[in-house]
Short mmCIF file of C-alpha atoms in Angstrom, two decimals:
data_model
loop_
_atom_site.label_atom_id
_atom_site.label_comp_id
_atom_site.label_asym_id
_atom_site.label_seq_id
_atom_site.Cartn_x
_atom_site.Cartn_y
_atom_site.Cartn_z
CA UNK A 1 95.47 58.53 52.47
CA UNK A 2 95.82 58.77 56.62
CA UNK A 3 92.65 58.04 58.51
CA UNK A 4 94.02 59.86 61.29
CA UNK A 5 91.42 62.52 62.98
CA UNK A 6 92.94 65.87 63.36
CA UNK A 7 92.46 67.09 67.14
CA UNK A 8 92.01 70.71 67.37
CA UNK A 9 93.99 72.46 70.09
CA UNK A 10 92.10 73.01 73.38
CA UNK A 11 90.63 75.95 73.98
CA UNK A 12 92.14 78.18 76.71
CA UNK A 13 88.74 78.11 79.09
CA UNK A 14 88.72 74.51 78.65
CA UNK A 15 92.37 74.21 79.80
CA UNK A 16 91.59 75.93 82.57
CA UNK A 17 88.86 73.91 83.40
CA UNK A 18 90.87 70.61 82.93
CA UNK A 19 94.37 71.52 83.82
CA UNK A 20 93.94 74.81 86.11
CA UNK A 21 95.24 78.04 85.43
CA UNK A 22 99.01 77.29 86.12
CA UNK A 23 98.92 75.64 83.04
CA UNK A 24 97.94 78.25 80.12
CA UNK A 25 100.59 79.87 78.46
CA UNK A 26 101.25 83.85 78.55
CA UNK A 27 99.37 83.86 74.98
CA UNK A 28 96.28 81.85 76.48
CA UNK A 29 96.19 84.01 79.49
CA UNK A 30 95.70 86.89 77.42
CA UNK A 31 93.20 85.17 75.31
CA UNK A 32 91.15 84.81 78.41
CA UNK A 33 91.26 88.52 78.91
CA UNK A 34 90.47 89.74 75.17
CA UNK A 35 88.16 87.08 74.56
CA UNK A 36 87.61 87.71 71.14
CA UNK A 37 89.44 88.45 67.78
CA UNK A 38 88.55 90.05 64.56
CA UNK A 39 87.29 89.04 60.80
CA UNK A 40 91.15 89.29 60.06
CA UNK A 41 92.57 87.42 63.23
CA UNK A 42 91.40 85.18 65.93
CA UNK A 43 92.03 85.83 69.31
CA UNK A 44 95.00 83.44 69.71
CA UNK A 45 96.80 85.50 67.00
CA UNK A 46 96.10 89.01 68.47
CA UNK A 47 97.41 87.55 71.82
CA UNK A 48 100.04 86.35 70.48
CA UNK A 49 101.59 89.51 69.20
CA UNK A 50 100.27 91.03 72.67
CA UNK A 51 102.38 88.49 74.40
CA UNK A 52 105.59 89.30 72.43
CA UNK A 53 105.09 93.08 73.04
CA UNK A 54 104.75 92.33 76.77
CA UNK A 55 107.81 90.42 76.65
CA UNK A 56 110.00 92.76 75.01
CA UNK A 57 108.79 96.08 76.60
CA UNK A 58 107.33 95.11 79.92
CA UNK A 59 107.53 98.44 81.84
CA UNK A 60 106.62 100.63 78.82
CA UNK A 61 103.26 99.28 77.96
CA UNK A 62 100.93 102.09 77.20
CA UNK A 63 97.74 102.87 75.69
CA UNK A 64 98.90 103.96 72.60
CA UNK A 65 101.29 100.89 72.04
CA UNK A 66 98.32 98.39 72.92
CA UNK A 67 95.68 100.55 69.95
CA UNK A 68 98.50 99.79 67.63
CA UNK A 69 98.34 96.06 67.61
CA UNK A 70 95.40 95.36 65.25
CA UNK A 71 92.50 93.89 67.01
CA UNK A 72 93.00 95.54 70.00
CA UNK A 73 90.53 98.51 70.56
CA UNK A 74 90.08 100.74 73.61
CA UNK A 75 87.78 98.40 75.63
CA UNK A 76 90.41 95.74 75.09
CA UNK A 77 93.23 97.68 76.10
CA UNK A 78 91.56 99.04 79.03
CA UNK A 79 91.12 95.71 80.50
CA UNK A 80 95.09 94.81 79.84
CA UNK A 81 96.02 98.09 81.44
CA UNK A 82 93.88 97.55 84.53
CA UNK A 83 95.43 93.99 85.15
CA UNK A 84 98.84 95.31 84.67
CA UNK A 85 98.29 98.26 87.22
CA UNK A 86 96.41 95.88 89.63
CA UNK A 87 99.80 93.51 89.48
CA UNK A 88 102.12 96.33 90.17
CA UNK A 89 100.04 97.88 93.24
CA UNK A 90 100.05 94.32 94.30
CA UNK A 91 103.76 93.89 94.11
CA UNK A 92 104.18 97.25 95.79
CA UNK A 93 102.04 96.43 98.81
CA UNK A 94 103.79 93.08 99.20
CA UNK A 95 107.37 94.77 99.34
CA UNK A 96 107.11 96.58 102.59
CA UNK A 97 110.48 98.40 102.61
CA UNK A 98 112.20 99.02 106.24
CA UNK A 99 114.30 102.16 106.45
CA UNK A 100 113.65 103.05 110.19
CA UNK A 101 112.42 101.71 113.62
CA UNK A 102 109.11 103.72 112.91
CA UNK A 103 108.58 101.15 109.97
CA UNK A 104 108.65 98.13 111.89
CA UNK A 105 106.64 99.50 115.11
CA UNK A 106 104.06 99.97 112.59
CA UNK A 107 104.45 96.40 111.06
CA UNK A 108 104.52 94.91 114.57
CA UNK A 109 101.73 97.28 116.58
CA UNK A 110 99.54 94.07 116.37
CA UNK A 111 101.71 92.13 118.79
CA UNK A 112 102.24 95.48 121.19
CA UNK A 113 99.01 95.31 122.39
CA UNK A 114 99.26 91.40 123.61
CA UNK A 115 98.75 90.71 127.42
CA UNK A 116 101.27 87.72 126.99
CA UNK A 117 105.21 88.26 125.60
CA UNK A 118 105.35 87.61 121.82
CA UNK A 119 108.68 87.51 119.76
CA UNK A 120 108.47 88.19 116.10
CA UNK A 121 110.79 87.35 113.28
CA UNK A 122 111.03 89.63 110.17
CA UNK A 123 113.04 88.44 107.46
CA UNK A 124 114.36 91.15 104.83
CA UNK A 125 115.76 90.52 101.37
CA UNK A 126 118.95 92.64 100.19
CA UNK A 127 116.86 95.83 99.45
CA UNK A 128 115.49 95.68 102.80
CA UNK A 129 112.00 94.64 102.03
CA UNK A 130 109.86 92.37 104.42
CA UNK A 131 110.24 88.80 102.94
CA UNK A 132 107.83 87.35 105.68
CA UNK A 133 107.30 88.29 109.48
CA UNK A 134 106.16 85.25 111.80
CA UNK A 135 105.68 84.93 115.57
CA UNK A 136 108.21 82.29 116.95
CA UNK A 137 107.92 82.32 120.69
CA UNK A 138 104.95 83.10 123.08
CA UNK A 139 105.78 83.43 126.97
CA UNK A 140 108.51 84.92 128.90
CA UNK A 141 111.30 86.13 126.70
CA UNK A 142 114.67 84.82 127.94
CA UNK A 143 117.32 83.07 126.86
CA UNK A 144 115.95 79.51 127.96
CA UNK A 145 112.75 79.90 125.40
CA UNK A 146 114.31 81.65 122.48
CA UNK A 147 116.73 79.23 120.63
CA UNK A 148 118.81 80.99 117.69
CA UNK A 149 118.64 77.66 115.72
CA UNK A 150 114.97 78.58 115.12
CA UNK A 151 115.39 82.08 114.24
CA UNK A 152 118.26 80.94 111.86
CA UNK A 153 116.48 77.93 110.56
CA UNK A 154 113.53 80.13 109.02
CA UNK A 155 116.00 83.04 108.15
CA UNK A 156 117.94 80.83 105.74
CA UNK A 157 114.74 79.14 104.63
CA UNK A 158 113.54 82.25 103.22
CA UNK A 159 117.23 83.37 101.77
CA UNK A 160 116.93 86.53 103.87
CA UNK A 161 120.11 89.06 103.63
CA UNK A 162 119.08 90.33 107.11
CA UNK A 163 116.76 90.00 110.30
CA UNK A 164 114.89 92.12 112.61
CA UNK A 165 113.45 90.99 115.93
CA UNK A 166 110.75 92.26 117.77
CA UNK A 167 108.92 91.50 120.83
CA UNK A 168 106.61 93.42 123.27
CA UNK A 169 106.36 94.04 127.26
CA UNK A 170 102.66 93.73 128.43
CA UNK A 171 103.79 96.15 131.01
CA UNK A 172 104.19 98.84 128.82
CA UNK A 173 107.78 99.85 130.09
CA UNK A 174 110.05 98.96 127.13
CA UNK A 175 113.38 99.05 129.19
CA UNK A 176 115.08 96.05 128.15
CA UNK A 177 115.92 93.30 130.81
CA UNK A 178 119.71 91.90 131.35
CA UNK A 179 118.02 88.66 129.52
CA UNK A 180 116.90 91.02 126.52
CA UNK A 181 120.31 92.25 125.99
CA UNK A 182 122.13 89.05 126.51
CA UNK A 183 119.87 87.39 124.38
CA UNK A 184 120.02 89.78 121.29
CA UNK A 185 123.93 89.76 121.91
CA UNK A 186 123.71 86.03 121.47
CA UNK A 187 121.71 86.30 118.29
CA UNK A 188 123.82 88.78 116.95
CA UNK A 189 126.90 87.03 117.02
CA UNK A 190 125.42 84.05 115.67
CA UNK A 191 123.97 86.11 112.56
CA UNK A 192 127.69 87.76 112.41
CA UNK A 193 129.06 84.02 111.66
CA UNK A 194 126.16 82.75 109.40
CA UNK A 195 126.22 85.98 107.15
CA UNK A 196 122.98 87.13 108.30
CA UNK A 197 122.78 90.87 109.53
CA UNK A 198 120.75 91.28 112.71
CA UNK A 199 119.35 95.07 111.94
CA UNK A 200 117.52 95.48 114.92
CA UNK A 201 115.83 94.43 118.04
CA UNK A 202 112.74 96.57 118.78
CA UNK A 203 110.59 96.07 122.27
CA UNK A 204 107.25 97.27 121.46
CA UNK A 205 104.43 98.37 123.55
CA UNK A 206 100.99 100.34 123.25
CA UNK A 207 102.76 103.30 124.26
CA UNK A 208 105.83 103.37 122.03
CA UNK A 209 109.12 101.03 121.50
CA UNK A 210 112.91 100.72 122.83
CA UNK A 211 115.47 100.59 119.69
CA UNK A 212 118.55 98.47 120.53
CA UNK A 213 120.25 99.94 117.22
CA UNK A 214 119.59 103.75 118.33
CA UNK A 215 120.76 102.87 121.91
CA UNK A 216 124.25 101.47 120.54
CA UNK A 217 122.88 97.71 121.47
CA UNK A 218 123.00 96.60 118.30
CA UNK A 219 126.02 97.86 115.83
#
């Protein structure tokens, strides 16, 4: 007869404390949410059944379907639905879609009011949703300060399908300078070579914006 002791599995809460939230399986995460089981089924058994439902029908979870699982009552179902709705809303908020110059202006209005010129890069995925926006250069925006290698380094790092350029004119006059036009043309040519489309360049101020695309300076 073996004298080896049987070590019980680590409960989700203890595992969280020891190893962090990322170490928990989907079943264990659900167990943290629903917290308790029933006389017939423990919390892990209920969570396992729930995990299978979420994996098989991720976009069709309803109150009725949750209540059909033995051990899931209204309160537990309400918690699960609340978590799913929060995830959906956070995802929608993070995926800002760009469809027109006004969308870009809204995203970049924080630099429109700056007293010094700021150059912003916005990277987008294939669905024209924003991956990331970042300030790359601060100072007089001309060919000597803007380095295409820096722009495309970040675009490639983000695995962007396309990019948008934005910079401000502190004077309030959004008419592009000769340097603005030449620099944009240079970046556009490099983008065509590396397969990353330069969709737009916006010059912004608190009073409005100038669109290179609308003006035919980017095609």
